[in-house]
CSV table of C-alpha atoms and ligand atoms in Angstrom, one decimal:
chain,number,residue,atom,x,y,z
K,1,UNK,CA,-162.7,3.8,100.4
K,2,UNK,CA,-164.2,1.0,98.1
K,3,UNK,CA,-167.7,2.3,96.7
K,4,UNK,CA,-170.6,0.2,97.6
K,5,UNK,CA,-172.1,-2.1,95.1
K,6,UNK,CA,-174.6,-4.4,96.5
K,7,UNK,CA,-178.2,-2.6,96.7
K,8,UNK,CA,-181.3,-3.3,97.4
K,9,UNK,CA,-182.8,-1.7,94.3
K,10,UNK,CA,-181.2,-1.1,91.4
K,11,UNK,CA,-182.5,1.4,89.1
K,12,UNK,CA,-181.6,1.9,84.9
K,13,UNK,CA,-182.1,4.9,83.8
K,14,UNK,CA,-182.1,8.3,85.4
K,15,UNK,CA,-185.0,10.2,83.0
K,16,UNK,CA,-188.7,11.3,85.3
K,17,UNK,CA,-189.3,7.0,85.1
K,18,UNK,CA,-186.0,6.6,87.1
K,19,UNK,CA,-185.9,9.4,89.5
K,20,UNK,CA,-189.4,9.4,90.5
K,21,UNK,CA,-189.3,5.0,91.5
K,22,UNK,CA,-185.9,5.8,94.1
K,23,UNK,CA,-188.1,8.7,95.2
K,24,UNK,CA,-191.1,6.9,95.6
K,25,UNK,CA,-189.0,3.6,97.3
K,26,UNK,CA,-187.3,6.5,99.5
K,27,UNK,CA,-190.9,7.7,100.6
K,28,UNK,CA,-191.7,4.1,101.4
K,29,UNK,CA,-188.4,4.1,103.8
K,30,UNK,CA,-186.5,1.8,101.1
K,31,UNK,CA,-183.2,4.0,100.6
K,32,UNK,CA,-181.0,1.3,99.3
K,33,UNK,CA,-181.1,2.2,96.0
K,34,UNK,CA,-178.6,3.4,93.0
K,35,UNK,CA,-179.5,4.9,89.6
K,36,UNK,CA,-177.2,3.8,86.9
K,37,UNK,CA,-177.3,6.1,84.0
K,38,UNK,CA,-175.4,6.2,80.3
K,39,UNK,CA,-175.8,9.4,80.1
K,40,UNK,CA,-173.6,12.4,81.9
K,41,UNK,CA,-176.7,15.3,83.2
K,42,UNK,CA,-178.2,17.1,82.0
K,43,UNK,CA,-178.8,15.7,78.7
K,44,UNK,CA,-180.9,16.5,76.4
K,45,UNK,CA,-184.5,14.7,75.7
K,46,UNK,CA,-186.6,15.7,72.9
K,47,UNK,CA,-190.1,16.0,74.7
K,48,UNK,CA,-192.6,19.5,75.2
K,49,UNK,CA,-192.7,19.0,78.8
K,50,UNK,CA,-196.3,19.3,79.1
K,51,UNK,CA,-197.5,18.5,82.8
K,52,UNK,CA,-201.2,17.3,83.1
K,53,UNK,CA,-203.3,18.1,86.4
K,54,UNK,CA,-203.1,14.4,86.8
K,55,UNK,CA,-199.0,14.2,86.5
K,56,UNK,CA,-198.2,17.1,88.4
K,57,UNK,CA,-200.5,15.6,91.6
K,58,UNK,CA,-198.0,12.9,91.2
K,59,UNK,CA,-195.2,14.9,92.0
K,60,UNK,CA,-196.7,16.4,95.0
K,61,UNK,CA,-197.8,13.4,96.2
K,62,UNK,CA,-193.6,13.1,96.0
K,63,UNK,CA,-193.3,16.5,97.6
K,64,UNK,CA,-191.6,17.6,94.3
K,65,UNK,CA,-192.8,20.8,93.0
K,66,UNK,CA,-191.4,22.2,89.9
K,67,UNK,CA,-193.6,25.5,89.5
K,68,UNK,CA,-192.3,26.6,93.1
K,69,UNK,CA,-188.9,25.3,93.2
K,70,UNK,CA,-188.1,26.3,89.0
K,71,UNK,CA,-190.7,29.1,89.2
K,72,UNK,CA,-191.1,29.1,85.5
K,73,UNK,CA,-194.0,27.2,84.4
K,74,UNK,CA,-197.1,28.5,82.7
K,75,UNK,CA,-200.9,27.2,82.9
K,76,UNK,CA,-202.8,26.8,80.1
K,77,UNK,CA,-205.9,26.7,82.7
K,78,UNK,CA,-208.2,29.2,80.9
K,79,UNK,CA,-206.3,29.8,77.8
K,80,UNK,CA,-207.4,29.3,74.7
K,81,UNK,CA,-206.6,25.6,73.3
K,82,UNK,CA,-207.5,25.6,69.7
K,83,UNK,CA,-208.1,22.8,67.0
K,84,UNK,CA,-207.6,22.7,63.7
K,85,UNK,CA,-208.3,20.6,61.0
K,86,UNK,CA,-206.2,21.0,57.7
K,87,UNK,CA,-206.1,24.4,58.8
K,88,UNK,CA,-209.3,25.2,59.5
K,89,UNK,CA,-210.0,26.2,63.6
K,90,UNK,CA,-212.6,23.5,64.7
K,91,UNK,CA,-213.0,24.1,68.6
K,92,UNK,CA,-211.4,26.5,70.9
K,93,UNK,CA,-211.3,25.1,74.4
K,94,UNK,CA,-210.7,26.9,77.8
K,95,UNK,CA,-209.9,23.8,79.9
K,96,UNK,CA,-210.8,24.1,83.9
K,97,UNK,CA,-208.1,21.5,85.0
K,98,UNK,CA,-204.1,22.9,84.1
K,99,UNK,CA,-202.2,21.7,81.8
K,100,UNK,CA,-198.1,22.7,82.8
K,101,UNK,CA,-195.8,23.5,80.3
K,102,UNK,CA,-192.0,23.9,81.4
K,103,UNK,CA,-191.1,27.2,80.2
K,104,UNK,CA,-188.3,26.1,78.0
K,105,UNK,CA,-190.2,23.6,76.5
K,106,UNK,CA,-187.6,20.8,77.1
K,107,UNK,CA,-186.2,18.2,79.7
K,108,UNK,CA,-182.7,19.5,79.9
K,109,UNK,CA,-183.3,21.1,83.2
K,110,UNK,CA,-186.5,19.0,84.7
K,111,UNK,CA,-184.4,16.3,84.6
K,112,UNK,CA,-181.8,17.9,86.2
K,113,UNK,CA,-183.8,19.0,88.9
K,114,UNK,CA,-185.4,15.5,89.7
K,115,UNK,CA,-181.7,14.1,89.7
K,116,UNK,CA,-180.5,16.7,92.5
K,117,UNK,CA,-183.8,15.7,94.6
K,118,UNK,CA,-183.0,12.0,94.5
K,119,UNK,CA,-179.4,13.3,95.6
K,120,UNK,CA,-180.5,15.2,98.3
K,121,UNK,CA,-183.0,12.3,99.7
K,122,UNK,CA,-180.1,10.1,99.8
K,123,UNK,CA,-180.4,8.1,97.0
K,124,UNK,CA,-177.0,7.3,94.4
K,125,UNK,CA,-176.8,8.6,90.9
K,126,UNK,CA,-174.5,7.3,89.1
K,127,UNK,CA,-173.7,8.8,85.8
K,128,UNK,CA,-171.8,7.6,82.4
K,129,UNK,CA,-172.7,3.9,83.1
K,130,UNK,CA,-172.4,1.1,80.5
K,131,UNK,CA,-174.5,-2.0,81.4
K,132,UNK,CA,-172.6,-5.0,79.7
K,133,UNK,CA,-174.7,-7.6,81.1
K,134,UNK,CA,-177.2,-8.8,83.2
K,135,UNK,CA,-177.2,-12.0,85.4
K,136,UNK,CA,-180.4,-12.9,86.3
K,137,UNK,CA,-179.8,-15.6,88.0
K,138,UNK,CA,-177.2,-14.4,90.3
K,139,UNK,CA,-178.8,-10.9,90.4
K,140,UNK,CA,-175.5,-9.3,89.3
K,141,UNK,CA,-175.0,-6.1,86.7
K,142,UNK,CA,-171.4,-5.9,85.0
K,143,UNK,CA,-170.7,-2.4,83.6
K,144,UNK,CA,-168.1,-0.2,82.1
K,145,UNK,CA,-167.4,0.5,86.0
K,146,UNK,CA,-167.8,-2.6,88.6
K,147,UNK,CA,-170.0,-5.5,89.1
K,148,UNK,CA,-173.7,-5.3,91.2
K,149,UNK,CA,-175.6,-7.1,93.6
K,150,UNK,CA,-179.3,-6.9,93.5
K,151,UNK,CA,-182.3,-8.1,95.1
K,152,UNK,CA,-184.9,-5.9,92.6
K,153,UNK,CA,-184.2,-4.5,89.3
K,154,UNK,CA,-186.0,-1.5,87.7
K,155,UNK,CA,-186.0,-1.1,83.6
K,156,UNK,CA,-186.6,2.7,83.3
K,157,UNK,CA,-184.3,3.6,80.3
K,158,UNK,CA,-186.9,4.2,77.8
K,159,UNK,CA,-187.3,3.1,74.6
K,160,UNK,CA,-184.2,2.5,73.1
K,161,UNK,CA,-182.2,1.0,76.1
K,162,UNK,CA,-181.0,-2.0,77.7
K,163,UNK,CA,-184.3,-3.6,78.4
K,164,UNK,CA,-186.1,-2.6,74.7
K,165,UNK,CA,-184.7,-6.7,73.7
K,166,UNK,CA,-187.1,-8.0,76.4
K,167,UNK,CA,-189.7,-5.4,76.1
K,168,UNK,CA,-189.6,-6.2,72.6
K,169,UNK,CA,-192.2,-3.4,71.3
K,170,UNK,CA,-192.4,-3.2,67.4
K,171,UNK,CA,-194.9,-0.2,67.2
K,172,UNK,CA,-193.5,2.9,67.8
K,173,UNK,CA,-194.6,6.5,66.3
K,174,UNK,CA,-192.1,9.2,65.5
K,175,UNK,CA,-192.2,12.4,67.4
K,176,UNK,CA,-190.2,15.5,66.3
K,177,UNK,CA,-190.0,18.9,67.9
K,178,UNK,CA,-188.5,22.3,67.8
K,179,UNK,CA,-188.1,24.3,70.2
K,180,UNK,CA,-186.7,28.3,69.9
K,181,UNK,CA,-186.6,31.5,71.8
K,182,UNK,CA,-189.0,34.0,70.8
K,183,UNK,CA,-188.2,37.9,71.1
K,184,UNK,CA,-192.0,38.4,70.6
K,185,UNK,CA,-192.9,39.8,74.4
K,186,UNK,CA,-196.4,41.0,73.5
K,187,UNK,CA,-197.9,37.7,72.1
K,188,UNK,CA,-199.2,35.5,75.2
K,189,UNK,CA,-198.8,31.9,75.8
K,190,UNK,CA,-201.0,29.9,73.8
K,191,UNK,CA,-201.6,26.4,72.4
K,192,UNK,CA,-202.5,24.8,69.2
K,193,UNK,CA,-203.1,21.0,67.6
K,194,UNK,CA,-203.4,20.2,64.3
K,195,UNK,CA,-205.1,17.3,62.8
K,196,UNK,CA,-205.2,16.3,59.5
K,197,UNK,CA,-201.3,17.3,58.9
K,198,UNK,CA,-199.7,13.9,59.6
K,199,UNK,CA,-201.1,10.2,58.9
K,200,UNK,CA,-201.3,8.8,62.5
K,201,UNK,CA,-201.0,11.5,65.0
K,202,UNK,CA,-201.3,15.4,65.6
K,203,UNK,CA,-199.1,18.2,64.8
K,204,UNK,CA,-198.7,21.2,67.6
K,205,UNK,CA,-198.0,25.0,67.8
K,206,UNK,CA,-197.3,26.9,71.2
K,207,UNK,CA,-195.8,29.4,73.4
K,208,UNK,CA,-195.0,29.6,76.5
K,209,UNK,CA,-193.3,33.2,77.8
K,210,UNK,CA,-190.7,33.3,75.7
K,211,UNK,CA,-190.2,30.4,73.7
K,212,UNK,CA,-192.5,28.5,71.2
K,213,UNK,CA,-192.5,24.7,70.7
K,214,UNK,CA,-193.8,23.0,67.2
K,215,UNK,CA,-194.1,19.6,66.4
K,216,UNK,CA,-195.2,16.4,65.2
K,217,UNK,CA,-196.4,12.8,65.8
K,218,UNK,CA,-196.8,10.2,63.0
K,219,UNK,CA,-196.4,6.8,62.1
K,220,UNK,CA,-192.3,6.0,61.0
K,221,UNK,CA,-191.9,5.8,56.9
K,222,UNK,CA,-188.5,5.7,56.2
K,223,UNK,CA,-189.2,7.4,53.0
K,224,UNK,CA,-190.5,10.4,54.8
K,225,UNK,CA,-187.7,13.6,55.3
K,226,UNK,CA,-189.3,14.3,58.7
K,227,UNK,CA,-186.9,17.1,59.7
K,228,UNK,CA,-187.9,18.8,56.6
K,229,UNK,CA,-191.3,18.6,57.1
K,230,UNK,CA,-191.7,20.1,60.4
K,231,UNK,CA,-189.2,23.0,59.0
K,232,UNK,CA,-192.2,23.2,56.2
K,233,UNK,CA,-194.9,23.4,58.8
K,234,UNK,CA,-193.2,26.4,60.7
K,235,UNK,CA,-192.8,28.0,57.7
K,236,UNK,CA,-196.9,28.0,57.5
K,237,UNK,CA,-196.8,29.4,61.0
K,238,UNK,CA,-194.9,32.2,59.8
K,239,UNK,CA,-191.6,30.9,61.0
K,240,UNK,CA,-188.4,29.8,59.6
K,241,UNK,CA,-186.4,27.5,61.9
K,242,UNK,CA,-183.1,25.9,61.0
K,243,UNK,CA,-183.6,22.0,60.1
K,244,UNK,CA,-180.5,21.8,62.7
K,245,UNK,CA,-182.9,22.7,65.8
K,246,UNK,CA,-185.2,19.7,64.8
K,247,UNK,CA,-184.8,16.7,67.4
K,248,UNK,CA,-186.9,13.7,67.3
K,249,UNK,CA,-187.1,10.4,68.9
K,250,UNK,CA,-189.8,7.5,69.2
K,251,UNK,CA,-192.4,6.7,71.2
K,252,UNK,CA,-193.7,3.7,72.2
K,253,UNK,CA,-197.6,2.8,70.8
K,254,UNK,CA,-198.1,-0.8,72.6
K,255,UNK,CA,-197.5,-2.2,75.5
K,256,UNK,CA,-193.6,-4.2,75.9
K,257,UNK,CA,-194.1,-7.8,75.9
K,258,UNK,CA,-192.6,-8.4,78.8
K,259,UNK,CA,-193.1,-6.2,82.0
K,260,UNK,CA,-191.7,-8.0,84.7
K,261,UNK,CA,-188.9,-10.4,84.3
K,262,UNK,CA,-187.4,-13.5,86.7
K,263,UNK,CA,-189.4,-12.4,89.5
K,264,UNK,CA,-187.5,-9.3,90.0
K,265,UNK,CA,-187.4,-6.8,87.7
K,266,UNK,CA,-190.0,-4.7,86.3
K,267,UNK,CA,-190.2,-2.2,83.6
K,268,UNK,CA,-191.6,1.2,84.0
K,269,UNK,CA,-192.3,4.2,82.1
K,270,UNK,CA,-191.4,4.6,78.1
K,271,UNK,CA,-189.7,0.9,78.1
K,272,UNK,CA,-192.7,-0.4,79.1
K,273,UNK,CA,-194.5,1.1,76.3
K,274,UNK,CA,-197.0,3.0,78.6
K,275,UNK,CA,-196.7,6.6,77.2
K,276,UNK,CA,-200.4,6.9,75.6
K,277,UNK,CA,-200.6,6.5,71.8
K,278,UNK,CA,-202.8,8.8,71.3
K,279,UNK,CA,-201.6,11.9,72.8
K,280,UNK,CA,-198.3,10.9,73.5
K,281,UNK,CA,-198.1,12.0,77.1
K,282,UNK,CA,-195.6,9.8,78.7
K,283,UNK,CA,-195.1,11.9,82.3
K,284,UNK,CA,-198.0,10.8,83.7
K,285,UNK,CA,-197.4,7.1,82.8
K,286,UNK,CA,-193.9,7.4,83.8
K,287,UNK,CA,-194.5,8.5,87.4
K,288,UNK,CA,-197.6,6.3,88.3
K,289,UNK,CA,-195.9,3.2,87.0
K,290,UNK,CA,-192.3,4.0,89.1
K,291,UNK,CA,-195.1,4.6,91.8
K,292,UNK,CA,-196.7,0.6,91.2
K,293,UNK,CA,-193.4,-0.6,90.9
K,294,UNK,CA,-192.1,1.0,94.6
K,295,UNK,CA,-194.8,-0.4,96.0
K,296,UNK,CA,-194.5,-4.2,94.7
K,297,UNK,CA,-190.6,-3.8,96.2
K,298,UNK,CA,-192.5,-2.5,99.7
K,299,UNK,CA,-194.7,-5.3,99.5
K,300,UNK,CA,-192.1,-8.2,98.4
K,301,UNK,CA,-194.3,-8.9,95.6
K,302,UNK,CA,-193.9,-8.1,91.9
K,303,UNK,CA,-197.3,-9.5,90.3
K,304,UNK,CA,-198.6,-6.7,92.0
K,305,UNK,CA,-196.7,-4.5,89.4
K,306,UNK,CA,-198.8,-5.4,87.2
K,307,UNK,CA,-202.0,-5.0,89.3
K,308,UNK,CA,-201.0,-1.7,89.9
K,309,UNK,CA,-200.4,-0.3,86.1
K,310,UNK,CA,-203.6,-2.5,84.7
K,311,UNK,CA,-205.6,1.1,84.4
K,312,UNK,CA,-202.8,2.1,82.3
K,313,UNK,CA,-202.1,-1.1,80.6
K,314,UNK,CA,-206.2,-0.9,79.6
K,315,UNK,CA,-205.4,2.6,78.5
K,316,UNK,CA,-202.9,2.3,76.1
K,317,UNK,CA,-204.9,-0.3,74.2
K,318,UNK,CA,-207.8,1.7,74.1
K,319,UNK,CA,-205.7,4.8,72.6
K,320,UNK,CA,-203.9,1.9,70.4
K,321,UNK,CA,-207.3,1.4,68.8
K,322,UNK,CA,-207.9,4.7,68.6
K,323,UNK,CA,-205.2,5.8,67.0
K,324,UNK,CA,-205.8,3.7,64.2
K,325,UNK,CA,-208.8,5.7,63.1
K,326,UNK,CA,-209.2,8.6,65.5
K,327,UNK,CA,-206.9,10.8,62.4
K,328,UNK,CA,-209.3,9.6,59.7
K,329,UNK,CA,-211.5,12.2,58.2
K,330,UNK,CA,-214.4,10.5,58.5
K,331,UNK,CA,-214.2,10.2,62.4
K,332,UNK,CA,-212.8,13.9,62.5
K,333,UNK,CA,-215.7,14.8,60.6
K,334,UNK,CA,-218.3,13.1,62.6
K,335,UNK,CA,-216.4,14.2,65.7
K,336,UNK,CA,-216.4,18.3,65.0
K,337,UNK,CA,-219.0,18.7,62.2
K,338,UNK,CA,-221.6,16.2,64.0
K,339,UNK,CA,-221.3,15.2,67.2
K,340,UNK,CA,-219.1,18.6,68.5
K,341,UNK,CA,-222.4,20.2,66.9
K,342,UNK,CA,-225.0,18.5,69.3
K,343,UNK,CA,-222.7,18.6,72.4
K,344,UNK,CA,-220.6,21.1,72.6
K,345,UNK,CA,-219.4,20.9,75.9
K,346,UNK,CA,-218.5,17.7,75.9
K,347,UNK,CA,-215.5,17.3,74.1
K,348,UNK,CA,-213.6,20.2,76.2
K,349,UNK,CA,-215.4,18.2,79.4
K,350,UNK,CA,-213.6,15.1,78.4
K,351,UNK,CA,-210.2,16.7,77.4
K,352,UNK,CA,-210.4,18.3,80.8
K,353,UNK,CA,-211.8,14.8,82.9
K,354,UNK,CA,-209.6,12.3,81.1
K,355,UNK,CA,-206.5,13.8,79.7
K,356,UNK,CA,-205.8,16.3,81.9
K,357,UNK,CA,-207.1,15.0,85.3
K,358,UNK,CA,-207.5,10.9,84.2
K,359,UNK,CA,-211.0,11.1,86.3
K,360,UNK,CA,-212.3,8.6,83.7
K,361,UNK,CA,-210.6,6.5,81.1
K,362,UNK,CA,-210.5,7.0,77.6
K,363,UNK,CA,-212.5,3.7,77.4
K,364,UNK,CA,-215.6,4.5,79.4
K,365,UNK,CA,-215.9,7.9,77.6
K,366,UNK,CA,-215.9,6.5,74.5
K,367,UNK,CA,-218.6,3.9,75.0
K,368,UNK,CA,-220.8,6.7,76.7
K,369,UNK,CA,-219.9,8.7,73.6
K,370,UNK,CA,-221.0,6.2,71.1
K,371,UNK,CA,-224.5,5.2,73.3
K,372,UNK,CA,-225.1,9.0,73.5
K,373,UNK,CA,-224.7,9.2,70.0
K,374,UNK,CA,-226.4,6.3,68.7
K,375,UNK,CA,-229.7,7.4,66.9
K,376,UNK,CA,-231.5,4.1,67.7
K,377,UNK,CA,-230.6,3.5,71.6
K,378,UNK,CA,-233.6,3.2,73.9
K,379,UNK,CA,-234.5,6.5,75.5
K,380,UNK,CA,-235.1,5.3,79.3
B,401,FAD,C1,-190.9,15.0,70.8
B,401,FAD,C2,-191.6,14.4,72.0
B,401,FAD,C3,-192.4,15.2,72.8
B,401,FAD,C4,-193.0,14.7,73.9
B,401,FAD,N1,-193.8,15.5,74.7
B,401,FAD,C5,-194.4,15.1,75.8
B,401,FAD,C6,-195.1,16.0,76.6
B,401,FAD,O1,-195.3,17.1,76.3
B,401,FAD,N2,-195.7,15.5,77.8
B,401,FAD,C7,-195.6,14.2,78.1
B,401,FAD,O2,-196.1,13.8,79.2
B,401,FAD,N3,-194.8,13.3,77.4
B,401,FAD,C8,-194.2,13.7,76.3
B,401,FAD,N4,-193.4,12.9,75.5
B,401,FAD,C9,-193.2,11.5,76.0
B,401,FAD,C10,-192.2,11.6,77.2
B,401,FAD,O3,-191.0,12.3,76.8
B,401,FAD,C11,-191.7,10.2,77.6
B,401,FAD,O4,-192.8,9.3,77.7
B,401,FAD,C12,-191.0,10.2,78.9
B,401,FAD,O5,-189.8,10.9,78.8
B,401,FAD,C13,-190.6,8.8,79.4
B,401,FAD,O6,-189.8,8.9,80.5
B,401,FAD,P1,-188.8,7.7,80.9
B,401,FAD,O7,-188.1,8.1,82.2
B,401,FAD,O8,-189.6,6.4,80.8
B,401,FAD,O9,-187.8,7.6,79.7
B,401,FAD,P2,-186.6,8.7,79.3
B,401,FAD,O10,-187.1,10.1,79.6
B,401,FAD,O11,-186.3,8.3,77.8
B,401,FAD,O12,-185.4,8.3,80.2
B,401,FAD,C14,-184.7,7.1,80.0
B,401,FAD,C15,-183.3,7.3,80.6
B,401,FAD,O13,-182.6,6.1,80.6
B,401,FAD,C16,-181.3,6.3,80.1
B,401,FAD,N5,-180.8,5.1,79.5
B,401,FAD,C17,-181.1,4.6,78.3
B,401,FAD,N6,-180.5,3.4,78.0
B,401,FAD,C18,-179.7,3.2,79.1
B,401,FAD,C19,-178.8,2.2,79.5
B,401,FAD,N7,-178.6,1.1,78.7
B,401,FAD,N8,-178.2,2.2,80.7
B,401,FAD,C20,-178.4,3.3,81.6
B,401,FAD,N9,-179.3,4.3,81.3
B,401,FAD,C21,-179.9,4.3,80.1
B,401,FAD,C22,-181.4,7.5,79.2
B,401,FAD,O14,-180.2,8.2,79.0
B,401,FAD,C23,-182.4,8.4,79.9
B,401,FAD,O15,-181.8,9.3,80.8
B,401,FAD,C24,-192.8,13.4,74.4
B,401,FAD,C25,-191.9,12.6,73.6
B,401,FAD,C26,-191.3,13.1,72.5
B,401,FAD,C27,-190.4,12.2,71.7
């Protein structure tokens, strides 16, 4: 039997971006959809697989639920989420909205798990594709395989794929990670950031059950041994990890250039440049924009795309900003030994309100931050 090749969607990219739009299209009743994906699953993706509130309502919304169906995930609802600054402990927070960490710390089997629900929904995966070019005119797809038919294209092959010429984004952090089984049983799960350790991002120490995740954000210097450097910072935490374990990748700090494309294809997720700058959580921005690009498909119409991810287009430059001077001593300073000092509840509020649970966005809270703090506003 020949295999079918004309669809109504086509989908690059298999990672939570990928899976999550043909699930979301699926929900809408649109089930004409393929995935075509270079890799062969599972495949490894350097990422902590930390789940906000937010990201995991996503998924439900999606009738997807990893902590019943892969019955390993731990909370950090409660638990004890420390700061430091250059080592010193600046806040401990107990955060009342969850914060999900896979229990191995990695993608390798999340990914797995969102590729065998889009199988089981009907939807086609297709595995160890090579895109050789892209007809937009004719709405045609050569690969390594056959030749496609389209009527909508969706870019969700992160950073580095097909679509990162058009998305064209020229600031991009590097994030490294380790990840390693621990045969420590008594020690409980437990989560730490650093500031202060790298130029333009945070560093982070934690454990789920049995495993323990350290890593690092920072701007890219090619200079910079990287590797060697997170090996170091274990070695403060009182571990020694083999430079070999060390994965890394980038991550996108601005929005792509170009989000939608001929009138019918869009870019979602980490090609888009959407995962947050700041704290590099790219989950959440993953699912909600493959849930804005379903729905332009459903409607017909892609400028409401970009309608639909505007919170999170407002968003990223906000943390862009940020990120700038949010690592600078003087604004850690006034953050923990000032304003932390006057209000103590609020930054562990706002952690909870707009990372975890994006009730507000980082802009607003920052302006009412600023007013607040402002020693010559008008008292009403
Ligand atoms: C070290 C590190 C830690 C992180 N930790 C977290 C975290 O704890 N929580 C969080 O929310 N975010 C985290 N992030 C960010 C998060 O991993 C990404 O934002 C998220 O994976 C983006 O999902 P995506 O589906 O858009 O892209 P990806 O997960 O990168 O998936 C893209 C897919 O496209 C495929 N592909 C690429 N090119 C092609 C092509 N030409 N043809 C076909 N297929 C192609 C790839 O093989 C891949 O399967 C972390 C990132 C890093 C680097």
């Amino acid at each position: 039997m020949r295999k079918k090749n004309n669809f109504e969607v086509i989908i690059i990219g298999g990672g939570i971006a990928g899976t999550t739009a043909a699930l979301y299209l699926e929900k809408q009743g649109i089930k004409d959809v393929v995935i075509l994906e270079k890799a062969k699953f599972p495949r490894l993706k350097p990422c902590t697989g930390l789940i906000t509130s937010a990201a995991y309502k996503l998924l439900l919304e999606l009738n997807i639920d990893p902590i019943k169906d892969l019955n390993y995930l731990s909370s950090h609802k409660n638990k004890g989420i420390k700061i430091f600054y250059k080592e010193k402990l600046k806040k401990e927070m107990h955060p009342q909205a969850e914060l999900f960490v896979l229990e191995e710390a990695v993608r390798y089997n999340f990914d797995d798990y969102l590729r065998k629900k889009t199988i089981e929904r009907g939807i086609s995966f297709q595995e160890k594709i090579k895109i050789n070019n892209i007809d937009f005119e004719e709405k045609l797809i050569s690969t390594s395989k056959t030749t496609y038919k389209y009527k909508y294209l969706i870019f969700a092959d992160g950073i580095n794929g097909y679509s990162a010429k058009y998305a064209d984004i020229k600031e991009k952090n590097i994030c490294l990670e380790a990840v390693f089984k621990t045969e420590d049983k008594n020690e409980k799960p437990f989560y730490y950031l650093y500031f202060g350790e790298t130029e333009q991002g945070y560093a982070w120490f934690g454990r789920t059950l049995q495993h323990c995740t350290i890593g690092f954000s920072d701007k890219y210097n090619s200079k910079i041994d990287y590797p060697a450097k997170l090996v170091a910072f274990a070695k403060k935490r009182g571990y020694e990890i083999d430079q070999k374990i060390v994965r890394g990748a980038f991550t996108p700090i601005a929005i792509a250039k170009n989000l939608t494309l001929h009138d019918q294809a869009m870019l979602i997720g980490d090609a888009a440049g959407i995962t947050n700058a700041l704290t590099i959580e790219g989950i959440y921005g993953a699912i909600f924009s493959a849930k804005q690009a379903a729905n332009a498909i459903k409607q017909d119409d892609i400028t409401l795309y970009i309608k639909g991810i505007d919170p999170l287009i407002r968003e990223q430059k906000t943390a862009q900003k940020l990120l700038k001077r949010f690592f600078k001593p003087i604004f850690q300073f006034l953050m923990w030994e000032v304003y932390d000092r006057i209000f103590p509840h609020h930054i562990t509020e706002g952690y909870d309100k707009i990372i975890l649970e994006k009730k507000y966005s980082m802009d607003q809270a920052f302006k009412q931050a600023i007013k607040k703090f402002n020693p010559f506003r008008k008292k009403k």
